[in-house]
Amino acid sequence: MEVQRRIEELGHGDTLPAERRLADQLGVSRTTLRKALAELSAEGVLRREHGSGTYVAPPKVVRVRQLTSLSEDFGVDGRTVASRVLSCDHVPADADTQAALELTRGARVYRVTRLRIVDDEPLAIEVAHLRGPLRGLAARLDEHASLYEALRVHYSREIVSVEDTVETALASPNEAELLGVTTGHPLLMVHRLGRDGAGAALEWTRSVYRGDRFKFVARATANQPATGERPSVAR
């Protein structure tokens, strides 16, 4: 694709020429060019900003799903990972959470909503439902970027097995505002169920990641469980 080759000649953050000029340079119609640019924008190769232009996007953040937090994964790669706690409440579990965490009717859970930020860019929103008791959890989260670390250090709870379900979703107005995208922007949605060594369900989390900035990789070894990962905005 001529457009793709032209993009490869540019660096991340570079601006593409104006649409008419680029169409002339490539010898294609503006209709054909617009279609190609729309496809590349959907794939996360380009970033289009109304009134500003079309830019070459940075490479996607790759996270290989495993039993570590986004904070721990990306820290190894030299990326800076931060969390902004949007809320931390002790609430009655809804029907889905009751079923996932195998709770009795009327049970309460700790619900933690966080915005995950990688290299100063908001990339994911996580809503974790946790089996209690976790007294003082809000203060503990101020001490640790990683939820898993906080659970290990302060509550002697460790997630040793997980099941992740990955789907696609579209950003709601609230999600779009937090992630700095438009409403309806494609997202990767991951539901995670985490269990401790005794098999008790401790964590039920819904996370959404920017589809244009995240890529998940799953790896498996013969005779061993597969490890899959979701958008690393983390735990």
PDB file of C-alpha atoms in Angstrom:
ATOM      1  CA  MET A   1       0.000   0.000   0.000  1.00  0.00           C
ATOM      2  CA  GLU A   2       1.488   3.313  -1.114  1.00  0.00           C
ATOM      3  CA  VAL A   3       0.130   5.166   1.898  1.00  0.00           C
ATOM      4  CA  GLN A   4       1.700   2.649   4.273  1.00  0.00           C
ATOM      5  CA  ARG A   5       5.078   2.976   2.571  1.00  0.00           C
ATOM      6  CA  ARG A   6       4.880   6.753   2.830  1.00  0.00           C
ATOM      7  CA  ILE A   7       4.119   6.487   6.545  1.00  0.00           C
ATOM      8  CA  GLU A   8       7.112   4.209   7.091  1.00  0.00           C
ATOM      9  CA  GLU A   9       9.309   7.045   5.811  1.00  0.00           C
ATOM     10  CA  LEU A  10       8.054   9.315   8.588  1.00  0.00           C
ATOM     11  CA  GLY A  11       8.798   9.226  12.296  1.00  0.00           C
ATOM     12  CA  HIS A  12       6.384   8.902  15.212  1.00  0.00           C
ATOM     13  CA  GLY A  13       4.543  12.175  15.725  1.00  0.00           C
ATOM     14  CA  ASP A  14       5.248  13.455  12.215  1.00  0.00           C
ATOM     15  CA  THR A  15       2.337  15.064  10.391  1.00  0.00           C
ATOM     16  CA  LEU A  16       1.100  13.731   7.074  1.00  0.00           C
ATOM     17  CA  PRO A  17       0.790  16.223   4.179  1.00  0.00           C
ATOM     18  CA  ALA A  18      -2.604  17.773   3.499  1.00  0.00           C
ATOM     19  CA  GLU A  19      -5.089  15.332   1.986  1.00  0.00           C
ATOM     20  CA  ARG A  20      -5.164  16.889  -1.498  1.00  0.00           C
ATOM     21  CA  ARG A  21      -1.377  17.135  -1.665  1.00  0.00           C
ATOM     22  CA  LEU A  22      -0.868  13.563  -0.448  1.00  0.00           C
ATOM     23  CA  ALA A  23      -3.401  12.207  -2.955  1.00  0.00           C
ATOM     24  CA  ASP A  24      -1.554  13.992  -5.776  1.00  0.00           C
ATOM     25  CA  GLN A  25       1.813  12.693  -4.589  1.00  0.00           C
ATOM     26  CA  LEU A  26       0.542   9.110  -4.466  1.00  0.00           C
ATOM     27  CA  GLY A  27      -1.468   9.334  -7.668  1.00  0.00           C
ATOM     28  CA  VAL A  28      -4.732   8.200  -6.071  1.00  0.00           C
ATOM     29  CA  SER A  29      -8.167   9.736  -5.697  1.00  0.00           C
ATOM     30  CA  ARG A  30      -9.052  11.519  -2.465  1.00  0.00           C
ATOM     31  CA  THR A  31     -11.825   8.969  -1.903  1.00  0.00           C
ATOM     32  CA  THR A  32      -9.315   6.114  -2.063  1.00  0.00           C
ATOM     33  CA  LEU A  33      -6.914   8.008   0.186  1.00  0.00           C
ATOM     34  CA  ARG A  34      -9.599   8.761   2.777  1.00  0.00           C
ATOM     35  CA  LYS A  35     -10.547   5.096   2.949  1.00  0.00           C
ATOM     36  CA  ALA A  36      -6.907   4.071   3.457  1.00  0.00           C
ATOM     37  CA  LEU A  37      -6.365   6.720   6.123  1.00  0.00           C
ATOM     38  CA  ALA A  38      -9.521   5.641   7.955  1.00  0.00           C
ATOM     39  CA  GLU A  39      -8.361   2.002   7.979  1.00  0.00           C
ATOM     40  CA  LEU A  40      -4.910   2.925   9.251  1.00  0.00           C
ATOM     41  CA  SER A  41      -6.434   5.139  11.943  1.00  0.00           C
ATOM     42  CA  ALA A  42      -8.650   2.273  13.101  1.00  0.00           C
ATOM     43  CA  GLU A  43      -5.564   0.033  13.306  1.00  0.00           C
ATOM     44  CA  GLY A  44      -3.777   2.615  15.456  1.00  0.00           C
ATOM     45  CA  VAL A  45      -1.099   3.392  12.844  1.00  0.00           C
ATOM     46  CA  LEU A  46      -2.323   6.969  12.474  1.00  0.00           C
ATOM     47  CA  ARG A  47      -3.909   9.459  14.834  1.00  0.00           C
ATOM     48  CA  ARG A  48      -6.340  11.962  13.365  1.00  0.00           C
ATOM     49  CA  GLU A  49      -7.063  15.167  15.280  1.00  0.00           C
ATOM     50  CA  HIS A  50      -9.845  17.419  14.056  1.00  0.00           C
ATOM     51  CA  GLY A  51      -8.573  20.819  13.007  1.00  0.00           C
ATOM     52  CA  SER A  52      -4.967  19.801  13.534  1.00  0.00           C
ATOM     53  CA  GLY A  53      -4.113  17.065  11.055  1.00  0.00           C
ATOM     54  CA  THR A  54      -3.157  13.411  10.803  1.00  0.00           C
ATOM     55  CA  TYR A  55      -0.115  12.154  12.682  1.00  0.00           C
ATOM     56  CA  VAL A  56       1.936   8.977  12.726  1.00  0.00           C
ATOM     57  CA  ALA A  57       0.999   7.242  15.994  1.00  0.00           C
ATOM     58  CA  PRO A  58       3.585   5.750  18.376  1.00  0.00           C
ATOM     59  CA  PRO A  59       3.849   1.937  18.400  1.00  0.00           C
ATOM     60  CA  LYS A  60       1.240   0.056  20.406  1.00  0.00           C
ATOM     61  CA  VAL A  61       1.911  -0.928  23.979  1.00  0.00           C
ATOM     62  CA  VAL A  62       2.373  -4.704  24.064  1.00  0.00           C
ATOM     63  CA  ARG A  63       1.505  -6.644  27.163  1.00  0.00           C
ATOM     64  CA  VAL A  64       2.021 -10.379  27.486  1.00  0.00           C
ATOM     65  CA  ARG A  65      -0.624 -11.552  29.910  1.00  0.00           C
ATOM     66  CA  GLN A  66       0.745 -13.210  33.008  1.00  0.00           C
ATOM     67  CA  LEU A  67       0.342 -13.308  36.775  1.00  0.00           C
ATOM     68  CA  THR A  68       1.853  -9.894  37.360  1.00  0.00           C
ATOM     69  CA  SER A  69       0.416  -6.418  37.382  1.00  0.00           C
ATOM     70  CA  LEU A  70       0.627  -3.864  34.641  1.00  0.00           C
ATOM     71  CA  SER A  71       2.837  -1.847  36.964  1.00  0.00           C
ATOM     72  CA  GLU A  72       5.246  -4.745  37.409  1.00  0.00           C
ATOM     73  CA  ASP A  73       5.233  -5.699  33.715  1.00  0.00           C
ATOM     74  CA  PHE A  74       5.961  -2.261  32.342  1.00  0.00           C
ATOM     75  CA  GLY A  75       8.390  -1.320  35.089  1.00  0.00           C
ATOM     76  CA  VAL A  76      10.686  -4.024  33.750  1.00  0.00           C
ATOM     77  CA  ASP A  77      10.521  -2.414  30.301  1.00  0.00           C
ATOM     78  CA  GLY A  78      11.504   0.959  31.708  1.00  0.00           C
ATOM     79  CA  ARG A  79       8.068   2.510  31.226  1.00  0.00           C
ATOM     80  CA  THR A  80       6.536   4.669  33.924  1.00  0.00           C
ATOM     81  CA  VAL A  81       3.203   3.378  35.161  1.00  0.00           C
ATOM     82  CA  ALA A  82       0.926   5.388  37.413  1.00  0.00           C
ATOM     83  CA  SER A  83      -2.576   4.961  38.788  1.00  0.00           C
ATOM     84  CA  ARG A  84      -5.173   7.537  39.639  1.00  0.00           C
ATOM     85  CA  VAL A  85      -7.701   6.146  42.076  1.00  0.00           C
ATOM     86  CA  LEU A  86     -11.077   7.475  40.990  1.00  0.00           C
ATOM     87  CA  SER A  87     -13.027   5.748  43.749  1.00  0.00           C
ATOM     88  CA  CYS A  88     -12.655   3.079  46.442  1.00  0.00           C
ATOM     89  CA  ASP A  89     -15.931   1.969  48.002  1.00  0.00           C
ATOM     90  CA  HIS A  90     -17.326  -0.849  50.142  1.00  0.00           C
ATOM     91  CA  VAL A  91     -20.556  -1.702  48.326  1.00  0.00           C
ATOM     92  CA  PRO A  92     -23.155  -4.483  48.006  1.00  0.00           C
ATOM     93  CA  ALA A  93     -22.114  -6.892  45.259  1.00  0.00           C
ATOM     94  CA  ASP A  94     -24.316  -6.839  42.169  1.00  0.00           C
ATOM     95  CA  ALA A  95     -25.596 -10.078  40.645  1.00  0.00           C
ATOM     96  CA  ASP A  96     -22.660 -10.526  38.248  1.00  0.00           C
ATOM     97  CA  THR A  97     -20.090  -9.923  40.979  1.00  0.00           C
ATOM     98  CA  GLN A  98     -21.876 -12.272  43.368  1.00  0.00           C
ATOM     99  CA  ALA A  99     -21.786 -15.031  40.784  1.00  0.00           C
ATOM    100  CA  ALA A 100     -18.157 -14.427  39.786  1.00  0.00           C
ATOM    101  CA  LEU A 101     -16.810 -14.247  43.344  1.00  0.00           C
ATOM    102  CA  GLU A 102     -19.140 -16.998  44.574  1.00  0.00           C
ATOM    103  CA  LEU A 103     -20.668 -14.776  47.249  1.00  0.00           C
ATOM    104  CA  THR A 104     -23.940 -15.064  49.122  1.00  0.00           C
ATOM    105  CA  ARG A 105     -26.756 -12.629  48.470  1.00  0.00           C
ATOM    106  CA  GLY A 106     -26.233  -9.349  50.293  1.00  0.00           C
ATOM    107  CA  ALA A 107     -22.446  -9.735  50.529  1.00  0.00           C
ATOM    108  CA  ARG A 108     -20.354  -6.606  50.160  1.00  0.00           C
ATOM    109  CA  VAL A 109     -17.175  -6.127  48.142  1.00  0.00           C
ATOM    110  CA  TYR A 110     -14.494  -3.504  47.775  1.00  0.00           C
ATOM    111  CA  ARG A 111     -14.886  -1.736  44.419  1.00  0.00           C
ATOM    112  CA  VAL A 112     -11.815   0.113  43.184  1.00  0.00           C
ATOM    113  CA  THR A 113     -11.926   2.237  40.030  1.00  0.00           C
ATOM    114  CA  ARG A 114      -8.572   3.410  38.684  1.00  0.00           C
ATOM    115  CA  LEU A 115      -7.262   5.215  35.640  1.00  0.00           C
ATOM    116  CA  ARG A 116      -4.037   3.592  34.453  1.00  0.00           C
ATOM    117  CA  ILE A 117      -1.413   5.882  32.960  1.00  0.00           C
ATOM    118  CA  VAL A 118       1.616   4.662  30.989  1.00  0.00           C
ATOM    119  CA  ASP A 119       4.385   7.128  30.158  1.00  0.00           C
ATOM    120  CA  ASP A 120       2.062  10.014  31.127  1.00  0.00           C
ATOM    121  CA  GLU A 121      -0.681   8.860  28.727  1.00  0.00           C
ATOM    122  CA  PRO A 122      -4.046   7.589  30.076  1.00  0.00           C
ATOM    123  CA  LEU A 123      -4.519   4.176  28.489  1.00  0.00           C
ATOM    124  CA  ALA A 124      -6.922   2.100  30.586  1.00  0.00           C
ATOM    125  CA  ILE A 125      -9.678   2.143  33.163  1.00  0.00           C
ATOM    126  CA  GLU A 126      -9.978  -0.687  35.668  1.00  0.00           C
ATOM    127  CA  VAL A 127     -12.904  -1.458  37.944  1.00  0.00           C
ATOM    128  CA  ALA A 128     -11.867  -4.172  40.417  1.00  0.00           C
ATOM    129  CA  HIS A 129     -14.294  -5.978  42.727  1.00  0.00           C
ATOM    130  CA  LEU A 130     -12.454  -7.595  45.636  1.00  0.00           C
ATOM    131  CA  ARG A 131     -13.523 -10.011  48.341  1.00  0.00           C
ATOM    132  CA  GLY A 132     -12.997  -8.497  51.790  1.00  0.00           C
ATOM    133  CA  PRO A 133     -12.090  -7.780  54.457  1.00  0.00           C
ATOM    134  CA  LEU A 134      -9.608  -5.203  53.217  1.00  0.00           C
ATOM    135  CA  ARG A 135      -9.702  -2.535  55.884  1.00  0.00           C
ATOM    136  CA  GLY A 136      -7.794   0.627  54.946  1.00  0.00           C
ATOM    137  CA  LEU A 137      -7.519  -0.342  51.272  1.00  0.00           C
ATOM    138  CA  ALA A 138      -7.786   3.222  49.952  1.00  0.00           C
ATOM    139  CA  ALA A 139      -4.733   4.286  51.963  1.00  0.00           C
ATOM    140  CA  ARG A 140      -2.791   1.216  50.839  1.00  0.00           C
ATOM    141  CA  LEU A 141      -3.447   2.033  47.206  1.00  0.00           C
ATOM    142  CA  ASP A 142      -1.897   5.446  47.738  1.00  0.00           C
ATOM    143  CA  GLU A 143       1.315   3.620  48.718  1.00  0.00           C
ATOM    144  CA  HIS A 144       1.428   1.150  45.811  1.00  0.00           C
ATOM    145  CA  ALA A 145       0.896   1.566  42.069  1.00  0.00           C
ATOM    146  CA  SER A 146       0.205  -2.174  41.885  1.00  0.00           C
ATOM    147  CA  LEU A 147      -3.008  -3.514  43.382  1.00  0.00           C
ATOM    148  CA  TYR A 148      -1.538  -7.019  43.476  1.00  0.00           C
ATOM    149  CA  GLU A 149       1.434  -5.762  45.484  1.00  0.00           C
ATOM    150  CA  ALA A 150      -0.868  -4.026  47.962  1.00  0.00           C
ATOM    151  CA  LEU A 151      -2.866  -7.243  48.405  1.00  0.00           C
ATOM    152  CA  ARG A 152       0.306  -9.292  48.985  1.00  0.00           C
ATOM    153  CA  VAL A 153       2.094  -6.902  51.305  1.00  0.00           C
ATOM    154  CA  HIS A 154      -0.763  -5.702  53.494  1.00  0.00           C
ATOM    155  CA  TYR A 155      -3.361  -8.464  53.365  1.00  0.00           C
ATOM    156  CA  SER A 156      -1.336 -11.632  52.657  1.00  0.00           C
ATOM    157  CA  ARG A 157      -3.474 -12.306  49.619  1.00  0.00           C
ATOM    158  CA  GLU A 158      -1.943 -13.510  46.405  1.00  0.00           C
ATOM    159  CA  ILE A 159      -3.574 -14.154  43.053  1.00  0.00           C
ATOM    160  CA  VAL A 160      -2.082 -17.404  41.721  1.00  0.00           C
ATOM    161  CA  SER A 161      -4.467 -18.230  38.859  1.00  0.00           C
ATOM    162  CA  VAL A 162      -6.519 -16.075  36.536  1.00  0.00           C
ATOM    163  CA  GLU A 163      -9.021 -16.391  33.752  1.00  0.00           C
ATOM    164  CA  ASP A 164      -9.230 -13.501  31.310  1.00  0.00           C
ATOM    165  CA  THR A 165     -12.030 -12.922  28.820  1.00  0.00           C
ATOM    166  CA  VAL A 166     -11.277 -10.389  26.087  1.00  0.00           C
ATOM    167  CA  GLU A 167     -13.930  -8.624  24.018  1.00  0.00           C
ATOM    168  CA  THR A 168     -14.236  -5.454  21.983  1.00  0.00           C
ATOM    169  CA  ALA A 169     -16.257  -2.465  23.162  1.00  0.00           C
ATOM    170  CA  LEU A 170     -16.930   1.164  22.302  1.00  0.00           C
ATOM    171  CA  ALA A 171     -16.035   3.990  24.654  1.00  0.00           C
ATOM    172  CA  SER A 172     -18.887   5.503  26.643  1.00  0.00           C
ATOM    173  CA  PRO A 173     -18.896   9.304  27.081  1.00  0.00           C
ATOM    174  CA  ASN A 174     -17.349   8.956  30.566  1.00  0.00           C
ATOM    175  CA  GLU A 175     -14.704   6.472  29.408  1.00  0.00           C
ATOM    176  CA  ALA A 176     -13.890   8.655  26.413  1.00  0.00           C
ATOM    177  CA  GLU A 177     -13.354  11.698  28.626  1.00  0.00           C
ATOM    178  CA  LEU A 178     -11.020   9.840  30.980  1.00  0.00           C
ATOM    179  CA  LEU A 179      -8.983   8.272  28.157  1.00  0.00           C
ATOM    180  CA  GLY A 180      -8.836  11.396  25.990  1.00  0.00           C
ATOM    181  CA  VAL A 181     -10.627   9.850  23.001  1.00  0.00           C
ATOM    182  CA  THR A 182     -13.952  10.353  21.257  1.00  0.00           C
ATOM    183  CA  THR A 183     -17.165   8.628  22.319  1.00  0.00           C
ATOM    184  CA  GLY A 184     -17.450   5.343  20.433  1.00  0.00           C
ATOM    185  CA  HIS A 185     -13.677   4.909  20.187  1.00  0.00           C
ATOM    186  CA  PRO A 186     -12.733   1.185  19.923  1.00  0.00           C
ATOM    187  CA  LEU A 187     -11.635  -0.386  23.187  1.00  0.00           C
ATOM    188  CA  LEU A 188     -10.386  -3.758  24.342  1.00  0.00           C
ATOM    189  CA  MET A 189     -12.468  -4.954  27.286  1.00  0.00           C
ATOM    190  CA  VAL A 190     -11.082  -7.603  29.613  1.00  0.00           C
ATOM    191  CA  HIS A 191     -12.873  -9.368  32.433  1.00  0.00           C
ATOM    192  CA  ARG A 192     -10.508 -11.081  34.859  1.00  0.00           C
ATOM    193  CA  LEU A 193     -11.330 -13.596  37.560  1.00  0.00           C
ATOM    194  CA  GLY A 194      -8.433 -14.126  39.975  1.00  0.00           C
ATOM    195  CA  ARG A 195      -8.139 -16.925  42.547  1.00  0.00           C
ATOM    196  CA  ASP A 196      -5.793 -17.654  45.421  1.00  0.00           C
ATOM    197  CA  GLY A 197      -3.884 -20.885  46.037  1.00  0.00           C
ATOM    198  CA  ALA A 198      -6.895 -22.514  47.700  1.00  0.00           C
ATOM    199  CA  GLY A 199      -9.074 -21.754  44.680  1.00  0.00           C
ATOM    200  CA  ALA A 200     -11.108 -18.995  46.344  1.00  0.00           C
ATOM    201  CA  ALA A 201     -12.209 -16.216  43.979  1.00  0.00           C
ATOM    202  CA  LEU A 202     -10.659 -12.964  45.223  1.00  0.00           C
ATOM    203  CA  GLU A 203     -10.858 -10.584  42.258  1.00  0.00           C
ATOM    204  CA  TRP A 204     -13.384  -9.825  39.527  1.00  0.00           C
ATOM    205  CA  THR A 205     -12.203  -6.945  37.359  1.00  0.00           C
ATOM    206  CA  ARG A 206     -13.494  -5.202  34.260  1.00  0.00           C
ATOM    207  CA  SER A 207     -10.818  -3.280  32.389  1.00  0.00           C
ATOM    208  CA  VAL A 208     -11.033  -1.278  29.197  1.00  0.00           C
ATOM    209  CA  TYR A 209      -7.955  -0.389  27.156  1.00  0.00           C
ATOM    210  CA  ARG A 210      -7.561   1.974  24.263  1.00  0.00           C
ATOM    211  CA  GLY A 211      -7.789  -0.216  21.178  1.00  0.00           C
ATOM    212  CA  ASP A 212      -5.476   2.044  19.193  1.00  0.00           C
ATOM    213  CA  ARG A 213      -2.715   1.908  21.804  1.00  0.00           C
ATOM    214  CA  PHE A 214      -2.796  -1.645  23.170  1.00  0.00           C
ATOM    215  CA  LYS A 215      -1.983  -5.031  21.748  1.00  0.00           C
ATOM    216  CA  PHE A 216      -2.274  -8.299  23.671  1.00  0.00           C
ATOM    217  CA  VAL A 217      -0.039 -11.275  23.191  1.00  0.00           C
ATOM    218  CA  ALA A 218      -0.772 -14.796  24.435  1.00  0.00           C
ATOM    219  CA  ARG A 219       1.953 -17.411  24.808  1.00  0.00           C
ATOM    220  CA  ALA A 220       1.747 -21.099  25.604  1.00  0.00           C
ATOM    221  CA  THR A 221       4.214 -23.893  26.206  1.00  0.00           C
ATOM    222  CA  ALA A 222       3.407 -27.562  25.650  1.00  0.00           C
ATOM    223  CA  ASN A 223       2.042 -29.264  28.777  1.00  0.00           C
ATOM    224  CA  GLN A 224       1.860 -25.950  30.616  1.00  0.00           C
ATOM    225  CA  PRO A 225      -1.023 -23.496  31.052  1.00  0.00           C
ATOM    226  CA  ALA A 226      -1.263 -20.715  28.514  1.00  0.00           C
ATOM    227  CA  THR A 227      -0.536 -17.210  29.681  1.00  0.00           C
ATOM    228  CA  GLY A 228      -2.594 -14.539  28.033  1.00  0.00           C
ATOM    229  CA  GLU A 229      -2.504 -10.892  28.683  1.00  0.00           C
ATOM    230  CA  ARG A 230      -4.789  -8.052  28.499  1.00  0.00           C
ATOM    231  CA  PRO A 231      -4.196  -4.385  28.075  1.00  0.00           C
ATOM    232  CA  SER A 232      -1.624  -3.662  30.608  1.00  0.00           C
ATOM    233  CA  VAL A 233      -3.027  -1.078  32.422  1.00  0.00           C
ATOM    234  CA  ALA A 234      -2.739  -2.860  35.333  1.00  0.00           C
ATOM    235  CA  ARG A 235      -3.302  -4.137  38.558  1.00  0.00           C
TER     236      ARG A 235
END
